[in-house]
Structures are given as C-alpha cells and as structure tokens.
Amino acid sequence: MPSLASDLPQTITSLRKRAISVLTAAGITDPEVDADLLIGHVLGQSRGEVQAGSFLNRPVSQADAATIIALLARRSGREPLQHITGRAPFRSLSLYVGPGVFVPRPETEQVAQFAIDALRSMPDPEPIGIDLGTGSGAIALALATEVPHARIFAIENSPEAFPWTTRNFDEIGAANATLAFGDLADAFVELDGTVAVVISNPPYIPADAIPRDPEVRLFDPAQALFGGPDGLDVVRSVSATGLRLLRAGGVLVIEHGELQGAAIRQLLAADGWRAPATHRDYTSRDRATTALHP
C-alpha cells in the first residue's frame, strides 16, 4: 500500500492522486469519489471544486495535507466515509450520522419515493405518514420536507441511534414531523385507523448471515441489521403495526433484501394485505414491497 505519512503532497493534484491510490489499494469501490469527498471535507470544497483544484494544480497547505492523509488512513481501514465526515446525504437532505446509527443508503432514497408518491396521491388535506424504526430520521424527514402538507410521525427504539435522530430532527426543523422513542410494535396507538402511509426500513439480514462489506459488518449497529433467524422478525411486527395504524386503502412500504420479496409478499398476503407487490431498485435488485390495507 502506498505510504500515508511520508512526503506530504504539495498540491491538490498530487494529494488527489495519492488518495486515489491509497483507497484503490484498500479495496474501496469508488476510490475517486471518496478521495474527492475526503479532500473536500477538509478544504471546505465541493467535489467539483476539488476536481478543478486538481486540474489547475493548486497548492494545499501542509496542515490540510496532513489532516487528509490521516483521514485516508481511517478510510483505508474501511471506516465508513460518512462516519469520518459526520454527514450522510439523503435525497435533498444532509444528515448527521456516526457510531450507533445506521448510515442511510442511496437505494433507500428510491424506497422513500414510494411513500412520497403515495402521500401526494391521497385526497386528505393532511395525510398522515409514519416511519417505523426511523434510525437517522432519513425517511421521515424526506417525507416531511417533500410533502409539506402531510403530518409525519417517526419512532426509534435504539438508545445509541436516538441522539442522532434527535439532532437531525432539530436541525431540519420540519414543523410537520414528530419524533418518538419507543418500540414500533406499540407505535402511535392514538393514530390507529387514521394513517395514509406506513413505511419501514427494518433490520432484515438473517441472524447467521455475514454482511459482505466491512463498513457494514464492522461499523453498522447490529440492531439495525439483523432480523432474526430468517431476517423477517421485524417485518412481521411492521405488518401487524401497519394493519393497526393504516386506514382502509392505506399504503404499506417495506424495504428488504434482494432475495426476500417472495417471502414478504407471502407473509403480507397471509396477514390479509391486498395487492402485495415487489419493486426493483436502480440496480435491478428487488428492494421494496408495497401493499394496500384491506
């Protein structure tokens, strides 16, 4: 692996080249993207500005270069980029994340779109949406900001994740979003039978499965990953809670693993849901299943 500490680069060009080399050797999937974002994080620049600085061979201070090299060491150890920068993008939002909270993924942005579209299609003047197991608050806050006439409720039961959730709700400041701490099985009983959309990205990895990516395996909280022997324990709870909360014709949206669509459709059908359907993400993998309240 290329040296991280000796001969600090003098320009963004040489720094970026070093960063890409280090991250490539570490097996990072998109080394150029991560290099640009780490450099930009320290320099206070966008990715485009970093690339322009590299093209123009602009100088970089020794202090900044040393800081970036130190962050590269962390990233080459497969610490998530979002933990290093402290932020994760999600749709139009930038969220605080770190140890103890699940880092929102790009594929979940598409899952959130199902709930956003469903809320926008409802005739209610203030349709109610609920995010069960909100984690960082990504889905709930996307719904609240993108469907401002909706009332959004979210619940999270992890003491480690909840401070991150609270921080994001406070920063985004969506007046139509309400956060609660508690178990999703008991969520918002006062709203029973009145909700238009329920969405959840529950833990769905089977207990004996080992996540492929070191970033997931070593850094994401187990509570946000593993869903019992078949991975569907929390999905079953989401189904039961959704049946309680939703009104007739309300929409359920569940994110899941690429091999679980058939099992979840069968589970939902057995619970009495109408029209369960599985949808693919941008990589053509099964990613979400929707259903209608009977």
Short mmCIF file of C-alpha atoms in Angstrom, two decimals, residues 31-146:
data_model
loop_
_atom_site.label_atom_id
_atom_site.label_comp_id
_atom_site.label_asym_id
_atom_site.label_seq_id
_atom_site.Cartn_x
_atom_site.Cartn_y
_atom_site.Cartn_z
CA PRO A 31 -11.90 5.50 -4.77
CA GLU A 32 -12.11 8.69 -6.84
CA VAL A 33 -15.42 9.69 -5.27
CA ASP A 34 -14.22 9.03 -1.74
CA ALA A 35 -10.91 10.80 -2.40
CA ASP A 36 -12.70 13.91 -3.66
CA LEU A 37 -15.17 13.92 -0.76
CA LEU A 38 -12.47 13.48 1.90
CA ILE A 39 -10.33 16.23 0.40
CA GLY A 40 -13.39 18.46 0.03
CA HIS A 41 -14.42 17.78 3.63
CA VAL A 42 -11.12 19.17 4.93
CA LEU A 43 -10.82 22.01 2.43
CA GLY A 44 -14.48 23.04 2.66
CA GLN A 45 -14.99 22.42 -1.05
CA SER A 46 -17.46 20.58 -3.23
CA ARG A 47 -16.35 17.60 -5.28
CA GLY A 48 -16.34 19.76 -8.40
CA GLU A 49 -14.12 22.32 -6.70
CA VAL A 50 -11.67 19.61 -5.67
CA GLN A 51 -11.51 18.33 -9.24
CA ALA A 52 -10.99 21.86 -10.54
CA GLY A 53 -8.22 22.41 -8.00
CA SER A 54 -6.58 19.21 -9.13
CA PHE A 55 -6.82 20.20 -12.79
CA LEU A 56 -5.27 23.60 -12.01
CA ASN A 57 -2.59 22.07 -9.76
CA ARG A 58 -3.50 24.37 -6.88
CA PRO A 59 -1.35 24.26 -3.74
CA VAL A 60 -2.51 22.68 -0.49
CA SER A 61 -1.19 23.59 2.94
CA GLN A 62 0.90 21.07 4.86
CA ALA A 63 -1.60 21.16 7.72
CA ASP A 64 -4.51 20.31 5.42
CA ALA A 65 -2.50 17.66 3.62
CA ALA A 66 -1.58 16.02 6.94
CA THR A 67 -5.22 16.04 8.06
CA ILE A 68 -6.37 14.50 4.79
CA ILE A 69 -3.68 11.81 4.94
CA ALA A 70 -4.86 10.92 8.46
CA LEU A 71 -8.46 10.63 7.26
CA LEU A 72 -7.31 8.46 4.37
CA ALA A 73 -5.78 6.06 6.90
CA ARG A 74 -9.16 5.75 8.59
CA ARG A 75 -11.00 5.24 5.32
CA SER A 76 -8.47 2.69 4.11
CA GLY A 77 -9.30 0.76 7.29
CA ARG A 78 -12.87 0.68 5.91
CA GLU A 79 -14.35 3.10 8.42
CA PRO A 80 -17.42 4.48 6.62
CA LEU A 81 -16.85 7.73 4.80
CA GLN A 82 -19.96 9.12 6.50
CA HIS A 83 -18.52 8.43 9.96
CA ILE A 84 -15.38 10.31 9.02
CA THR A 85 -17.19 13.35 7.64
CA GLY A 86 -20.04 13.08 10.16
CA ARG A 87 -22.64 13.58 7.44
CA ALA A 88 -24.65 11.46 5.03
CA PRO A 89 -26.61 12.74 2.03
CA PHE A 90 -30.18 11.51 1.59
CA ARG A 91 -32.27 12.91 -1.25
CA SER A 92 -32.18 16.69 -0.67
CA LEU A 93 -31.03 16.35 2.94
CA SER A 94 -27.67 16.23 4.70
CA LEU A 95 -27.91 14.22 7.91
CA TYR A 96 -25.71 13.79 10.96
CA VAL A 97 -24.51 10.19 11.35
CA GLY A 98 -21.89 8.35 13.35
CA PRO A 99 -21.32 5.28 15.53
CA GLY A 100 -24.57 3.79 16.77
CA VAL A 101 -26.82 4.80 13.89
CA PHE A 102 -27.38 3.09 10.54
CA VAL A 103 -25.96 5.10 7.65
CA PRO A 104 -28.73 5.75 5.08
CA ARG A 105 -28.10 4.19 1.68
CA PRO A 106 -28.77 5.57 -1.81
CA GLU A 107 -31.15 2.70 -2.60
CA THR A 108 -33.38 3.77 0.28
CA GLU A 109 -33.94 7.10 -1.48
CA GLN A 110 -35.94 5.20 -4.12
CA VAL A 111 -37.88 3.32 -1.44
CA ALA A 112 -38.82 6.63 0.16
CA GLN A 113 -40.18 7.75 -3.20
CA PHE A 114 -42.93 5.13 -2.98
CA ALA A 115 -44.15 6.66 0.27
CA ILE A 116 -43.79 10.21 -1.05
CA ASP A 117 -45.83 9.38 -4.15
CA ALA A 118 -48.48 7.64 -2.05
CA LEU A 119 -48.80 10.60 0.32
CA ARG A 120 -49.10 13.03 -2.59
CA SER A 121 -51.84 10.90 -4.14
CA MET A 122 -54.03 10.90 -1.04
CA PRO A 123 -57.13 13.14 -1.04
CA ASP A 124 -56.68 14.02 2.65
CA PRO A 125 -55.80 17.68 3.29
CA GLU A 126 -53.18 16.47 5.79
CA PRO A 127 -52.36 12.81 5.09
CA ILE A 128 -50.52 11.04 7.89
CA GLY A 129 -47.30 9.14 7.22
CA ILE A 130 -45.40 7.02 9.73
CA ASP A 131 -41.80 5.79 9.58
CA LEU A 132 -41.29 2.73 11.78
CA GLY A 133 -37.69 2.37 13.00
CA THR A 134 -36.51 5.68 11.63
CA GLY A 135 -32.80 5.39 12.51
CA SER A 136 -31.15 8.64 11.46
CA GLY A 137 -34.56 10.02 10.55
CA ALA A 138 -33.73 9.95 6.84
CA ILE A 139 -37.03 8.61 5.51
CA ALA A 140 -39.27 10.54 7.89
CA LEU A 141 -37.52 13.85 7.25
CA ALA A 142 -37.59 13.30 3.49
CA LEU A 143 -41.34 12.71 3.69
CA ALA A 144 -41.87 15.76 5.88
CA THR A 145 -39.85 18.14 3.71
CA GLU A 146 -41.03 16.84 0.34
#
